[in-house]
mmCIF file of C-alpha atoms and ligand atoms in Angstrom:
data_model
loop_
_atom_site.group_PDB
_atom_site.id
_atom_site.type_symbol
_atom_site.label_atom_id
_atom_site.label_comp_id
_atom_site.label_asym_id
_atom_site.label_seq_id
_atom_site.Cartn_x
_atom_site.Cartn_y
_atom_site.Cartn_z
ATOM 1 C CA UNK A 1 217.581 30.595 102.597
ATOM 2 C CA UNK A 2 219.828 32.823 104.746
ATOM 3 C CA UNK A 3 220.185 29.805 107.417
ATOM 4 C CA UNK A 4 220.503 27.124 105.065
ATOM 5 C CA UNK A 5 223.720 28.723 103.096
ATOM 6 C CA UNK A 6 224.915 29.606 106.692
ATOM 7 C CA UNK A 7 224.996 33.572 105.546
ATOM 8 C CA UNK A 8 226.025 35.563 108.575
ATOM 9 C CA UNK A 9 223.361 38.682 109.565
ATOM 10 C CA UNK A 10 222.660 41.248 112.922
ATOM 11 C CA UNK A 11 222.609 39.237 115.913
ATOM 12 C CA UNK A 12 220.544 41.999 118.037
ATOM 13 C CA UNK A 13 217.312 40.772 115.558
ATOM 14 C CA UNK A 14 214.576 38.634 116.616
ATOM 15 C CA UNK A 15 212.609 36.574 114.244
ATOM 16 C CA UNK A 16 209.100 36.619 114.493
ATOM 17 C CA UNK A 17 208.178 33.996 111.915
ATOM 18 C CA UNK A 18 204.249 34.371 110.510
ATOM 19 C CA UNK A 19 202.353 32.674 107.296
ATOM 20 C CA UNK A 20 202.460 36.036 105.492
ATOM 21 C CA UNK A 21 203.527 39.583 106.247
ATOM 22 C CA UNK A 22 199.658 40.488 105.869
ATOM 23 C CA UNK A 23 199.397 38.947 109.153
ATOM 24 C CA UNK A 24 201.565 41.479 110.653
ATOM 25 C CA UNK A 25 199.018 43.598 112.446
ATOM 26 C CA UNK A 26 199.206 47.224 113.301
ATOM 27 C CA UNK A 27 198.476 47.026 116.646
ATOM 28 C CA UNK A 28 201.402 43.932 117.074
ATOM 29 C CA UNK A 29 204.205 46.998 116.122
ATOM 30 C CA UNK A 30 202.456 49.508 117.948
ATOM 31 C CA UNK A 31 203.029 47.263 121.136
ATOM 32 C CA UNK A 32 206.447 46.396 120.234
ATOM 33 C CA UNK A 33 208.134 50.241 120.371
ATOM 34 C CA UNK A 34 205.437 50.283 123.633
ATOM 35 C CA UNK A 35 207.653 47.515 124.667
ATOM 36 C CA UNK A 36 210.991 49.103 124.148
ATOM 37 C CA UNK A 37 211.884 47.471 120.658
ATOM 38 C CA UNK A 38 214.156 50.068 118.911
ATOM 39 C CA UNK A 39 213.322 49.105 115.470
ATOM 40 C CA UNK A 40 210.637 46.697 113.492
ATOM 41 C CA UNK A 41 211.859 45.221 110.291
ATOM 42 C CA UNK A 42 208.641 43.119 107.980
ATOM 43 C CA UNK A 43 209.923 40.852 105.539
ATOM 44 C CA UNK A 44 207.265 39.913 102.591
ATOM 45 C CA UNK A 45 207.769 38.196 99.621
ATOM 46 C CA UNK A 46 207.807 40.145 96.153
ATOM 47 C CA UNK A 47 204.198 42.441 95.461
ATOM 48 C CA UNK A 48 202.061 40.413 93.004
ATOM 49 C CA UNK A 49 203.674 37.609 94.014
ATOM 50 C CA UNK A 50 202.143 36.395 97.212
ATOM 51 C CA UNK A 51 200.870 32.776 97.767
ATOM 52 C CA UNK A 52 197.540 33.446 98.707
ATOM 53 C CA UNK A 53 194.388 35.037 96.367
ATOM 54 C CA UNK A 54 194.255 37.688 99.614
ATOM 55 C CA UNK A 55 197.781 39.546 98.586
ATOM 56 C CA UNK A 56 198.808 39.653 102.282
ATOM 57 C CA UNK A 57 202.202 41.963 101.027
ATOM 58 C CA UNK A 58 200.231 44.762 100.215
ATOM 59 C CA UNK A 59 198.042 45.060 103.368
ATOM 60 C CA UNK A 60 201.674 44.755 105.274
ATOM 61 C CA UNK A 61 202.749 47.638 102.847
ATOM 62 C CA UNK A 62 199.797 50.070 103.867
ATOM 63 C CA UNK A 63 199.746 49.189 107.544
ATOM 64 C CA UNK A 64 203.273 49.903 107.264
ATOM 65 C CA UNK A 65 202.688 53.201 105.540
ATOM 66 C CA UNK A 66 200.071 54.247 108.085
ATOM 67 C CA UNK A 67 202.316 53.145 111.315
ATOM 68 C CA UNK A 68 205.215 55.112 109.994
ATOM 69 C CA UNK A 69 202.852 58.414 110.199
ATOM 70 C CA UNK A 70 201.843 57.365 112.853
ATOM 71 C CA UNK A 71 204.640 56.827 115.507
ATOM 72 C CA UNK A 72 205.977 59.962 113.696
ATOM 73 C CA UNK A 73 203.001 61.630 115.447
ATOM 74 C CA UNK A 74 204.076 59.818 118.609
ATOM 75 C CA UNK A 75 207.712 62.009 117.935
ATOM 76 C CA UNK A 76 209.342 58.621 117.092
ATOM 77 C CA UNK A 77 211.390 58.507 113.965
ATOM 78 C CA UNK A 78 209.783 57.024 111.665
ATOM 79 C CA UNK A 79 212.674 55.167 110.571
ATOM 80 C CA UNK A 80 212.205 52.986 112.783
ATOM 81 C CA UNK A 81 209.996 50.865 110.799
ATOM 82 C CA UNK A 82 210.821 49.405 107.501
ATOM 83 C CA UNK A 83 209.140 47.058 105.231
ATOM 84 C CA UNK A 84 210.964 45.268 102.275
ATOM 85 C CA UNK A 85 210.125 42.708 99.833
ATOM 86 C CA UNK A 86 211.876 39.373 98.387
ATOM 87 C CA UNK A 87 211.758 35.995 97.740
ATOM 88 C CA UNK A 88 212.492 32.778 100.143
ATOM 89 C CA UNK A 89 215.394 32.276 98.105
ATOM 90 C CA UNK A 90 216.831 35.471 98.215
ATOM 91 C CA UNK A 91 219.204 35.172 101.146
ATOM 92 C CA UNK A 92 221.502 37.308 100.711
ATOM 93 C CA UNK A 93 219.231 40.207 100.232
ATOM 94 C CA UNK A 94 218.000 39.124 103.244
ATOM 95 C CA UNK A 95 220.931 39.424 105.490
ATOM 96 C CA UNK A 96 221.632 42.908 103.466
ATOM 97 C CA UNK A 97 218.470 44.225 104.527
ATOM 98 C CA UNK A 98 219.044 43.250 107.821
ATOM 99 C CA UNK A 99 222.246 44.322 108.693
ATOM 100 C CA UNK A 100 221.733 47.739 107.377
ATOM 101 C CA UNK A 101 218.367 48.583 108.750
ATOM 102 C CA UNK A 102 220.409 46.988 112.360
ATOM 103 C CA UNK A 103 223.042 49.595 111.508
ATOM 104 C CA UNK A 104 220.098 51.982 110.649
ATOM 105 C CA UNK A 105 218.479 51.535 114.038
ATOM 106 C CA UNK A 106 221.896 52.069 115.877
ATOM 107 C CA UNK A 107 222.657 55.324 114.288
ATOM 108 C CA UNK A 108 219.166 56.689 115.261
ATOM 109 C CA UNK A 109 219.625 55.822 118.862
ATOM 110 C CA UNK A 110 217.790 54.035 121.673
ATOM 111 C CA UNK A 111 213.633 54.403 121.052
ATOM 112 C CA UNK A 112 212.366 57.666 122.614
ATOM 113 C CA UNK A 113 215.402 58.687 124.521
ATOM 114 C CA UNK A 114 217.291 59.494 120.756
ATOM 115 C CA UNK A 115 214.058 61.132 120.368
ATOM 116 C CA UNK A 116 214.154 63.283 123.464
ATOM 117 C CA UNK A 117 211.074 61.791 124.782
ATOM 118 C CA UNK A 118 210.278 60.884 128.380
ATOM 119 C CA UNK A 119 209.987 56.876 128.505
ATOM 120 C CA UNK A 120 206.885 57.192 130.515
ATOM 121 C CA UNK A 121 204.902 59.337 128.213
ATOM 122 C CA UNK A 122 205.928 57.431 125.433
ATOM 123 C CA UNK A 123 204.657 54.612 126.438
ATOM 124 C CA UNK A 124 201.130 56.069 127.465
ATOM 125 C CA UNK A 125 201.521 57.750 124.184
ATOM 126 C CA UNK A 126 201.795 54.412 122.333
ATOM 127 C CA UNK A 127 199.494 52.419 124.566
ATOM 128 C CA UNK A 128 196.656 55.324 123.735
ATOM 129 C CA UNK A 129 196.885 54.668 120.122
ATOM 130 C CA UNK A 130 197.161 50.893 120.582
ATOM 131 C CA UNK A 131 193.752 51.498 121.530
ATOM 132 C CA UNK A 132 192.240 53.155 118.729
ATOM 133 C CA UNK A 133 193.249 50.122 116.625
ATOM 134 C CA UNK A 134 190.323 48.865 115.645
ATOM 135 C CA UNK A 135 188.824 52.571 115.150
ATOM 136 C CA UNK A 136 191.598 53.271 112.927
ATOM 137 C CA UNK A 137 191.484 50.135 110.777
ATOM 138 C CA UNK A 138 187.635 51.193 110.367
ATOM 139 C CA UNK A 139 188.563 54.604 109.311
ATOM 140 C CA UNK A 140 191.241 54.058 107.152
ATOM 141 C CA UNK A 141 189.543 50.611 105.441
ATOM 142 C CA UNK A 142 188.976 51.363 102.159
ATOM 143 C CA UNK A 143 192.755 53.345 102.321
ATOM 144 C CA UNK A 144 193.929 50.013 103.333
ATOM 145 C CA UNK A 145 192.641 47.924 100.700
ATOM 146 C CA UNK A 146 194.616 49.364 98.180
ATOM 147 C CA UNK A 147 196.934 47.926 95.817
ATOM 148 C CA UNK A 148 199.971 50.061 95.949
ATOM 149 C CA UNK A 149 202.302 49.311 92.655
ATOM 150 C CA UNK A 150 205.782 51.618 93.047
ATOM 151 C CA UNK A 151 207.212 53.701 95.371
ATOM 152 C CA UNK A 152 206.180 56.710 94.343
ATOM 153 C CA UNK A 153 202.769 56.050 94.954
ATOM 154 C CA UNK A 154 203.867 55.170 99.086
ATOM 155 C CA UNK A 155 204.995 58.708 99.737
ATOM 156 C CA UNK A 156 202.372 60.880 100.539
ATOM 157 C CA UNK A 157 199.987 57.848 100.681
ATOM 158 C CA UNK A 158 199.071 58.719 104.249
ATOM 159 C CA UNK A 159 199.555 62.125 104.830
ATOM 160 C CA UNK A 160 200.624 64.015 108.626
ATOM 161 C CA UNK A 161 197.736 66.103 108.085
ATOM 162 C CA UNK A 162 195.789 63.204 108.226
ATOM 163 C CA UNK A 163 196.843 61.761 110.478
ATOM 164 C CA UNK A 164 196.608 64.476 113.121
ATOM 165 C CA UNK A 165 193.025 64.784 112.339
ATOM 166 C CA UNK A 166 192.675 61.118 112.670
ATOM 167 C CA UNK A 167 193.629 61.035 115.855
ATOM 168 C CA UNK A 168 192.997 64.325 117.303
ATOM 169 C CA UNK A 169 189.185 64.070 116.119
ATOM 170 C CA UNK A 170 188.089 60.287 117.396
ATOM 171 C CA UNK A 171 184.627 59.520 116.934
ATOM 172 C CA UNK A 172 183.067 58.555 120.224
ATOM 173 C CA UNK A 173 179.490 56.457 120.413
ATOM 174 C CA UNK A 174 176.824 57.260 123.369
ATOM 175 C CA UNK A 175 173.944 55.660 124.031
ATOM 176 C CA UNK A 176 170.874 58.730 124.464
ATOM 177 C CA UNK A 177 168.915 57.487 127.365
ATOM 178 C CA UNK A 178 165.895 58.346 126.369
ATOM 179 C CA UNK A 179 165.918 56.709 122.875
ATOM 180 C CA UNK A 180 167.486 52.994 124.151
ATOM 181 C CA UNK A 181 164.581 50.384 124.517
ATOM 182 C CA UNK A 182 167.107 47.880 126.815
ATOM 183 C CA UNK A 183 166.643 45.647 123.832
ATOM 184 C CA UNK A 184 170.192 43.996 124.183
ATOM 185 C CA UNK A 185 171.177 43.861 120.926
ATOM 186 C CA UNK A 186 174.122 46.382 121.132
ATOM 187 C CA UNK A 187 174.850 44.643 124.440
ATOM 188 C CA UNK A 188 175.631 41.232 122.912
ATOM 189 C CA UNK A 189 177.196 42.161 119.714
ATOM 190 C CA UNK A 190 180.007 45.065 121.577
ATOM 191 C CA UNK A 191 183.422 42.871 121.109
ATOM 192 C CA UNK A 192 184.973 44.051 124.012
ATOM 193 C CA UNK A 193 182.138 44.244 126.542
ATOM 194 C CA UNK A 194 182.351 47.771 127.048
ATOM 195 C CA UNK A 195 178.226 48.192 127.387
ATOM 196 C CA UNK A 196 176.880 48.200 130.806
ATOM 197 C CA UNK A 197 172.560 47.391 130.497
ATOM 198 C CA UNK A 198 170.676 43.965 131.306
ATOM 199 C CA UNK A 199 166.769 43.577 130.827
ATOM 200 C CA UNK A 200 164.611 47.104 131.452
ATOM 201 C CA UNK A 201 167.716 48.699 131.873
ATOM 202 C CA UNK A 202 169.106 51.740 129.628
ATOM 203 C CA UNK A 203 172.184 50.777 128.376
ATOM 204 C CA UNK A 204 175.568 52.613 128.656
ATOM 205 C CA UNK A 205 178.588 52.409 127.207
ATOM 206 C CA UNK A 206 181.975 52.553 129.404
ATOM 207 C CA UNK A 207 184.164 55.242 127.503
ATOM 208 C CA UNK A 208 187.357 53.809 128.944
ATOM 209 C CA UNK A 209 186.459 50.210 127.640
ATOM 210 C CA UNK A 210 185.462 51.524 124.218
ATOM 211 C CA UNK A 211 187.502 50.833 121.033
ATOM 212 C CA UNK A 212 185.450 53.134 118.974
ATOM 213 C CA UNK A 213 184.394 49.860 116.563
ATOM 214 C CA UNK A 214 180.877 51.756 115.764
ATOM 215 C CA UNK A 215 178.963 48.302 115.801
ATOM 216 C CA UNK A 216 176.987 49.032 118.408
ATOM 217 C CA UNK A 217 176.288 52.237 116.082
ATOM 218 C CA UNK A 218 175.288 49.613 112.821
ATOM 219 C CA UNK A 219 173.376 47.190 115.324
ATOM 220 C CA UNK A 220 171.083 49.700 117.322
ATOM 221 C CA UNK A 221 167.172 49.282 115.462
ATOM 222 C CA UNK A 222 166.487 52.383 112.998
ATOM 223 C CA UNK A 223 163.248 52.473 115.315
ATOM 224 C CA UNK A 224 165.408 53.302 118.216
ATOM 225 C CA UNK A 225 168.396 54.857 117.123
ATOM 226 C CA UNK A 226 169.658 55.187 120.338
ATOM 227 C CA UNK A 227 173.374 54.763 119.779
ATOM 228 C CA UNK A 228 174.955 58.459 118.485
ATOM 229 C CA UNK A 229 178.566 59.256 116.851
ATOM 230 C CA UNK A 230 179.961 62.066 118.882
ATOM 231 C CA UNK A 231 183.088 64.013 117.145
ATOM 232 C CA UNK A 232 184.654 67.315 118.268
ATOM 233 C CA UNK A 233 182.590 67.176 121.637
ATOM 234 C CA UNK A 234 182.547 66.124 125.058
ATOM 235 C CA UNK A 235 180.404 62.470 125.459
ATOM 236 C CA UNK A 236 177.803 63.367 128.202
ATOM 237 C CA UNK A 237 178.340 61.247 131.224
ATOM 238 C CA UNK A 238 176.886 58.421 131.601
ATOM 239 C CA UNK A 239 173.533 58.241 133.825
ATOM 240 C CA UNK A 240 173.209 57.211 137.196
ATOM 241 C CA UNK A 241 172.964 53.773 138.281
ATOM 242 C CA UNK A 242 169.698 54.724 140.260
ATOM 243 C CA UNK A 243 168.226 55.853 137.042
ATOM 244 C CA UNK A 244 168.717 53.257 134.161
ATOM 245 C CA UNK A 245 165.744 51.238 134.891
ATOM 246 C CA UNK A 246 162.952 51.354 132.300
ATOM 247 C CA UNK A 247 159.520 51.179 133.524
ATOM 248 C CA UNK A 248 157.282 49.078 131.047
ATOM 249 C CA UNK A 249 153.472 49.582 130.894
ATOM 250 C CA UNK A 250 151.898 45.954 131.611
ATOM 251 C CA UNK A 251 148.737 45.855 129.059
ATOM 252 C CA UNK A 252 145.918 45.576 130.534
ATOM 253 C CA UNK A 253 143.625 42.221 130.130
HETATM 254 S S1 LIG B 301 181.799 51.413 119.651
HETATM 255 FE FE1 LIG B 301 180.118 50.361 120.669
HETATM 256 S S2 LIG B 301 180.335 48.200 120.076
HETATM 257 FE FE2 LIG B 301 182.296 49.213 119.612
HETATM 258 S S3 LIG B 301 183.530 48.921 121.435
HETATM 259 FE FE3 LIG B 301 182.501 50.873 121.710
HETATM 260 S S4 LIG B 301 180.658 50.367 122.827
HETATM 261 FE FE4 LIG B 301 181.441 48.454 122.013
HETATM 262 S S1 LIG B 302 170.700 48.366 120.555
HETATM 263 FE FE1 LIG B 302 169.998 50.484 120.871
HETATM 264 S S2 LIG B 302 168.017 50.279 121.903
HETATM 265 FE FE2 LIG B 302 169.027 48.297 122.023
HETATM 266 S S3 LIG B 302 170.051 48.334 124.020
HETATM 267 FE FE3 LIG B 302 171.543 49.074 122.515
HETATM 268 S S4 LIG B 302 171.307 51.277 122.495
HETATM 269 FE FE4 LIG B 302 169.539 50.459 123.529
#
């Protein structure tokens, strides 16, 4: 409505236009501040009022939530991000949202260097979490499926505590080489191909590849149980190449 009544708003924004602000993913403003983006504004129409039976506004509103803590772990402030809610017809709200949260993200300064963080680090900072996405999402899932319904509920709904612990305490998944059978199955279903095996050969899991999903976890056989959750220690390395190959006994006839 803004652009059809010609209303005047901050030039320094960039639309990003999507079906619904559910669609907004974490990980898509996590790599905008680790591209240099000052400030992220979502737009979503009114709570309770979204198009769709899925109620996209309030997933945006907790991923929104749980970013803020979040790049205010980084040492970014957290102001940075900002979520607000109206209607298609509510232009003018629209451009007064914008321009102050523009104004907003001017006083606070360019990202990380208002901050007094190195550019570098904050980057490697932000690119770290980007990868714990997925892990996160699983974590936090039944957090983020709730149905947050005033504003005093949103404080406090994530907590720094948690946070910290959240990320300073990632689960990690290894493969025990003596329990894995080389059946595959873990092989096939990891979305990010971060399992090294083939036939007769004990599988292992590259930690570098790993997003810390946990389906290879779910999709190991009870009667192997191969796959283990590893928190608060070291993941043993991974075996050597020479030794992953899994003699079978050929029955006699
Ligand atoms: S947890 Fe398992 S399935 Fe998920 S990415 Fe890591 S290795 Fe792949
Ligand atoms: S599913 Fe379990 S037994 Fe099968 S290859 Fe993976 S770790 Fe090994």
């Amino acid at each position: 409505m803004a652009g059809v009544s010609r209303l005047q708003y901050a030039t320094d924004i960039r639309l990003v236009r999507v079906m619904c602000s559910g669609r907004v993913d974490l990980e898509f403003v996590l790599r905008a501040f680790s591209n240099g983006i000052d400030g992220v504004f979502i737009g979503g129409c009114r709570l309770n009022e979204c198009n769709y039976i899925t109620h996209g506004n309030y997933d945006a509103l907790n991923m929104v939530l749980l970013c803020k803590k979040i790049i205010e772990q980084v040492g970014l402030n957290p102001e940075r991000l900002k979520i607000e809610f109206m209607t298609s017809g509510e232009g003018m709200l629209f451009t007064e949202v914008v321009d102050g949260f523009s104004k907003k993200v001017k006083e606070i300064g360019p990202l990380g260097k208002a901050e007094g963080i190195d550019q570098d680090e904050l980057k490697s900072k932000l690119e770290e979490v980007r990868k714990l996405v997925p892990y996160i999402k699983i974590e936090k899932r039944e957090k983020l499926e709730s149905h947050l319904e005033n504003k005093a509920e949103w404080d406090g709904f994530f907590t720094g505590e948690e946070i910290d612990r959240l990320l300073s305490e990632v689960t990690a998944y290894h493969i025990d080489p003596d329990k894995c059978q080389a059946c595959m199955i873990c092989f096939r279903r990891c979305p990010v191909e971060a399992i090294e095996g083939g036939k007769n050969k004990i599988h292992v899991i590259d930690q570098e590849a790993c997003i810390k999903c946990g389906t290879c976890f779910e999709v190991c056989p009870p009667r192997f149980g191969a796959v283990n959750k590893i928190s608060g220690e070291s993941v043993p390395p991974p075996i050597p190449e020479h030794e992953r190959t899994i003699a079978r006994k050929v029955k006699a006839k």
